Short mmCIF file of C-alpha atoms in Angstrom, two decimals:
data_model
loop_
_atom_site.label_atom_id
_atom_site.label_comp_id
_atom_site.label_asym_id
_atom_site.label_seq_id
_atom_site.Cartn_x
_atom_site.Cartn_y
_atom_site.Cartn_z
CA UNK A 1473 0.24 0.23 -0.12
CA UNK A 1474 1.69 3.21 -1.14
CA UNK A 1475 -1.23 5.44 -0.74
CA UNK A 1476 -1.66 8.81 1.12
CA UNK A 1477 -5.67 9.52 1.15
CA UNK A 1478 -7.19 12.87 1.69
CA UNK A 1479 -10.86 13.71 2.65
CA UNK A 1480 -12.67 15.73 1.43
CA UNK A 1481 -11.48 15.89 -2.15
CA UNK A 1482 -13.46 19.50 -2.15
CA UNK A 1483 -14.64 22.02 0.48
CA UNK A 1484 -16.60 25.18 0.19
CA UNK A 1485 -16.55 27.13 3.67
CA UNK A 1486 -17.75 30.09 4.55
CA UNK A 1487 -15.14 32.65 6.33
CA UNK A 1488 -17.06 32.08 9.67
CA UNK A 1489 -16.82 28.30 9.57
CA UNK A 1490 -14.86 25.62 11.57
CA UNK A 1491 -13.56 22.53 9.14
CA UNK A 1492 -11.39 20.08 9.21
CA UNK A 1493 -8.98 18.29 6.49
CA UNK A 1494 -7.90 14.75 6.90
CA UNK A 1495 -5.25 12.73 5.73
CA UNK A 1496 -4.18 8.95 6.29
CA UNK A 1497 -1.28 6.56 5.25
CA UNK A 1498 -0.88 2.97 6.14
CA UNK A 1499 2.81 2.85 4.79
CA UNK A 1500 4.53 2.98 8.31
CA UNK A 1501 5.79 6.29 7.48
CA UNK A 1502 6.98 8.43 10.64
CA UNK A 1503 6.87 12.12 8.81
CA UNK A 1504 3.90 13.72 7.93
CA UNK A 1505 3.64 17.02 5.93
CA UNK A 1506 0.75 19.41 4.93
CA UNK A 1507 1.56 21.87 1.77
CA UNK A 1508 -0.62 24.58 0.50
CA UNK A 1509 -0.68 25.02 -3.48
CA UNK A 1510 -2.11 27.76 -5.17
CA UNK A 1511 -2.71 27.65 -9.08
CA UNK A 1512 0.35 27.54 -11.24
CA UNK A 1513 2.55 27.66 -8.28
CA UNK A 1514 4.66 24.98 -6.67
CA UNK A 1515 3.46 23.78 -3.14
CA UNK A 1516 4.69 25.47 -0.19
CA UNK A 1517 5.47 23.83 3.08
CA UNK A 1518 3.32 24.54 5.94
CA UNK A 1519 3.68 21.93 8.83
CA UNK A 1520 6.15 18.97 9.03
CA UNK A 1521 5.36 16.02 11.83
CA UNK A 1522 8.11 13.80 12.92
CA UNK A 1523 7.35 10.91 14.98
CA UNK A 1524 3.87 12.62 15.64
CA UNK A 1525 5.39 15.67 16.91
CA UNK A 1526 5.32 19.17 15.15
CA UNK A 1527 8.69 19.54 14.02
CA UNK A 1528 8.10 22.81 11.62
CA UNK A 1529 5.39 25.61 11.53
CA UNK A 1530 6.33 27.63 8.34
CA UNK A 1531 5.01 30.70 9.86
CA UNK A 1532 1.68 29.58 9.18
CA UNK A 1533 -1.45 31.76 10.45
CA UNK A 1534 -2.98 30.36 13.53
CA UNK A 1535 -6.29 29.90 11.66
CA UNK A 1536 -4.88 26.52 10.49
CA UNK A 1537 -4.26 24.28 13.18
CA UNK A 1538 -2.44 20.99 12.47
CA UNK A 1539 -2.98 17.83 14.80
CA UNK A 1540 -1.68 14.47 14.75
CA UNK A 1541 -3.50 12.23 16.35
CA UNK A 1542 -1.49 8.91 15.84
CA UNK A 1543 1.30 7.93 13.31
CA UNK A 1544 -1.29 7.05 10.54
CA UNK A 1545 -3.24 10.49 10.69
CA UNK A 1546 -2.77 13.80 10.18
CA UNK A 1547 -5.46 16.45 10.43
CA UNK A 1548 -5.65 20.26 9.46
CA UNK A 1549 -8.32 22.45 11.06
CA UNK A 1550 -9.36 25.38 9.66
CA UNK A 1551 -11.38 28.39 11.32
CA UNK A 1552 -11.98 31.68 10.19
CA UNK A 1553 -10.32 31.69 6.83
CA UNK A 1554 -9.93 34.11 4.32
CA UNK A 1555 -10.46 33.99 0.67
CA UNK A 1556 -6.77 33.98 -0.31
CA UNK A 1557 -6.60 30.54 1.58
CA UNK A 1558 -8.29 28.96 -1.10
CA UNK A 1559 -5.83 26.35 -2.88
CA UNK A 1560 -5.20 22.75 -3.12
CA UNK A 1561 -4.13 21.30 0.20
CA UNK A 1562 -1.74 18.34 -0.06
CA UNK A 1563 -0.72 16.18 2.44
CA UNK A 1564 2.43 13.91 2.13
CA UNK A 1565 4.51 11.36 3.98
CA UNK A 1566 7.74 9.84 4.03
CA UNK A 1567 10.17 7.44 5.84
CA UNK A 1568 13.80 7.97 6.53
CA UNK A 1569 15.53 5.58 4.25
CA UNK A 1570 18.32 5.51 1.72
CA UNK A 1571 16.30 6.72 -1.09
CA UNK A 1572 13.16 7.95 0.47
CA UNK A 1573 11.10 10.30 -1.35
CA UNK A 1574 7.54 12.22 0.08
CA UNK A 1575 4.38 10.35 -1.36
CA UNK A 1576 1.68 13.15 -1.90
CA UNK A 1577 -2.13 12.55 -1.51
CA UNK A 1578 -4.69 13.70 -3.91
CA UNK A 1579 -5.26 17.02 -2.12
CA UNK A 1580 -8.22 19.06 -0.90
CA UNK A 1581 -9.49 21.51 -3.05
CA UNK A 1582 -10.51 24.32 -0.47
CA UNK A 1583 -12.81 27.32 -1.88
CA UNK A 1584 -13.57 30.08 0.71
CA UNK A 1585 -16.26 32.32 0.32
CA UNK B 1135 18.00 31.31 2.23
CA UNK B 1136 17.73 28.25 -0.49
CA UNK B 1137 16.43 29.51 -3.46
CA UNK B 1138 15.53 26.94 -6.50
CA UNK B 1139 15.21 27.86 -9.98
CA UNK B 1140 14.08 25.97 -12.78
CA UNK B 1141 14.23 26.97 -16.55
CA UNK B 1142 12.39 27.23 -18.82
CA UNK B 1143 9.52 27.82 -17.04
CA UNK B 1144 7.35 26.65 -19.97
CA UNK B 1145 7.97 24.49 -22.69
CA UNK B 1146 6.37 23.58 -25.88
CA UNK B 1147 7.67 21.27 -27.98
CA UNK B 1148 6.91 18.39 -30.68
CA UNK B 1149 6.83 14.55 -30.40
CA UNK B 1150 9.90 12.91 -31.29
CA UNK B 1151 12.34 15.77 -29.85
CA UNK B 1152 14.60 15.84 -27.06
CA UNK B 1153 14.84 18.52 -24.43
CA UNK B 1154 16.25 19.36 -20.91
CA UNK B 1155 15.10 20.96 -18.04
CA UNK B 1156 17.15 22.62 -15.78
CA UNK B 1157 16.92 23.14 -11.89
CA UNK B 1158 19.53 25.31 -10.05
CA UNK B 1159 19.53 25.78 -6.42
CA UNK B 1160 21.68 28.26 -4.22
CA UNK B 1161 23.29 26.24 -0.83
CA UNK B 1162 24.59 22.95 -0.74
CA UNK B 1163 22.42 20.09 -0.44
CA UNK B 1164 22.92 16.54 -1.03
CA UNK B 1165 19.34 15.37 -1.95
CA UNK B 1166 17.46 16.33 -4.92
CA UNK B 1167 14.02 15.22 -6.12
CA UNK B 1168 12.13 15.52 -9.28
CA UNK B 1169 7.96 15.22 -9.29
CA UNK B 1170 5.55 15.00 -11.88
CA UNK B 1171 2.43 16.96 -11.59
CA UNK B 1172 -0.76 16.54 -14.22
CA UNK B 1173 -3.40 19.36 -14.13
CA UNK B 1174 -5.71 19.05 -11.08
CA UNK B 1175 -3.48 16.22 -9.68
CA UNK B 1176 -1.26 15.45 -7.18
CA UNK B 1177 2.32 14.98 -7.42
CA UNK B 1178 4.14 11.90 -8.46
CA UNK B 1179 7.80 11.30 -7.32
CA UNK B 1180 9.74 10.71 -10.28
CA UNK B 1181 13.43 10.33 -9.14
CA UNK B 1182 15.46 10.93 -6.17
CA UNK B 1183 19.12 11.90 -6.45
CA UNK B 1184 21.54 11.27 -3.55
CA UNK B 1185 24.86 12.34 -4.65
CA UNK B 1186 27.14 14.04 -6.91
CA UNK B 1187 27.19 12.25 -10.19
CA UNK B 1188 23.97 10.43 -9.61
CA UNK B 1189 21.90 9.40 -12.64
CA UNK B 1190 18.65 7.74 -13.08
CA UNK B 1191 16.61 6.73 -15.96
CA UNK B 1192 12.97 5.88 -16.10
CA UNK B 1193 11.42 5.45 -19.95
CA UNK B 1194 12.15 8.60 -21.56
CA UNK B 1195 12.96 10.72 -18.51
CA UNK B 1196 16.77 10.97 -17.04
CA UNK B 1197 17.98 12.85 -14.27
CA UNK B 1198 21.33 13.75 -13.15
CA UNK B 1199 22.93 15.78 -10.17
CA UNK B 1200 25.97 17.86 -10.23
CA UNK B 1201 26.20 19.27 -6.60
CA UNK B 1202 29.60 21.21 -6.98
CA UNK B 1203 27.53 23.05 -9.69
CA UNK B 1204 24.35 22.75 -7.67
CA UNK B 1205 22.64 21.81 -10.82
CA UNK B 1206 20.26 18.94 -11.90
CA UNK B 1207 18.78 18.28 -15.32
CA UNK B 1208 15.60 16.35 -16.28
CA UNK B 1209 16.39 15.34 -19.76
CA UNK B 1210 13.68 13.84 -22.06
CA UNK B 1211 14.39 11.72 -25.10
CA UNK B 1212 12.05 11.29 -27.82
CA UNK B 1213 9.02 12.94 -26.24
CA UNK B 1214 5.64 11.53 -26.52
CA UNK B 1215 2.26 13.29 -25.85
CA UNK B 1216 1.67 11.61 -22.52
CA UNK B 1217 4.86 13.27 -20.64
CA UNK B 1218 2.98 16.98 -20.92
CA UNK B 1219 2.57 17.92 -17.32
CA UNK B 1220 4.37 20.24 -14.91
CA UNK B 1221 7.79 18.94 -13.61
CA UNK B 1222 9.17 20.17 -10.23
CA UNK B 1223 12.33 19.92 -8.75
CA UNK B 1224 12.77 20.02 -4.96
CA UNK B 1225 15.63 20.46 -2.84
CA UNK B 1226 15.86 19.22 0.83
CA UNK B 1227 16.94 22.03 3.17
CA UNK B 1228 17.86 19.73 5.96
CA UNK B 1229 17.72 20.18 9.51
CA UNK B 1230 14.76 17.88 10.85
CA UNK B 1231 15.43 14.60 12.34
CA UNK B 1232 13.36 11.96 10.45
CA UNK B 1233 11.74 14.01 8.12
CA UNK B 1234 12.16 16.17 5.16
CA UNK B 1235 12.05 20.05 4.39
CA UNK B 1236 11.97 20.54 0.59
CA UNK B 1237 11.99 23.80 -1.09
CA UNK B 1238 10.56 23.30 -4.58
CA UNK B 1239 11.43 25.09 -8.02
CA UNK B 1240 8.80 26.95 -9.94
CA UNK B 1241 7.76 24.29 -11.75
CA UNK B 1242 8.32 23.97 -15.82
CA UNK B 1243 5.03 23.75 -17.65
CA UNK B 1244 5.67 21.10 -20.37
CA UNK B 1245 3.45 20.76 -23.57
CA UNK B 1246 4.03 18.11 -26.17
CA UNK B 1247 2.31 18.55 -29.54
CA UNK B 1248 1.57 15.75 -32.06
#
């Protein structure tokens, strides 16, 4: 199983809503990531979890709140988002090996109205 | 600050032709990655290059790494339409135990015409 799954695929929310994005992998990877990708731009790293602990927060606004309940799950809680937060949110995972790479999920396309 | 630059950013080519995408980065790194992204889709890993002089090939794609020049190339041989996609290189910024901190290039949007 080399799959990273993300739900939902699409999400439309108002600026006062609270929603969550979910990411799951069963590859035994101990590092998980959230990226934000705007149209025609490269992915931008938001958060990195290593062994279920938050290792990196790339100065992301507090309206984005990550959570790693266990080694297979990663959540991104959203609250009071702005229209400019509309983007594709990608989850990825990786292991530390000789030729590791990051495996990306299909993404959640978020629209904030 | 690590900067990763790709060129060209847009490439339109004919089937059967050869071309090269370049990826330059600004600070020392031993790991470089190439990914492919189809429109509206996620990223697919193509190559992981781990050391100076590394060369990897898969089908019509070949990637190489020159860490001294801080340059990686992705060479496309006898292009076919199915290779149309956006290609990203990414360099590991390092510094995390058990995880990677990648900085992506801007991406090269490749269109292959019949």
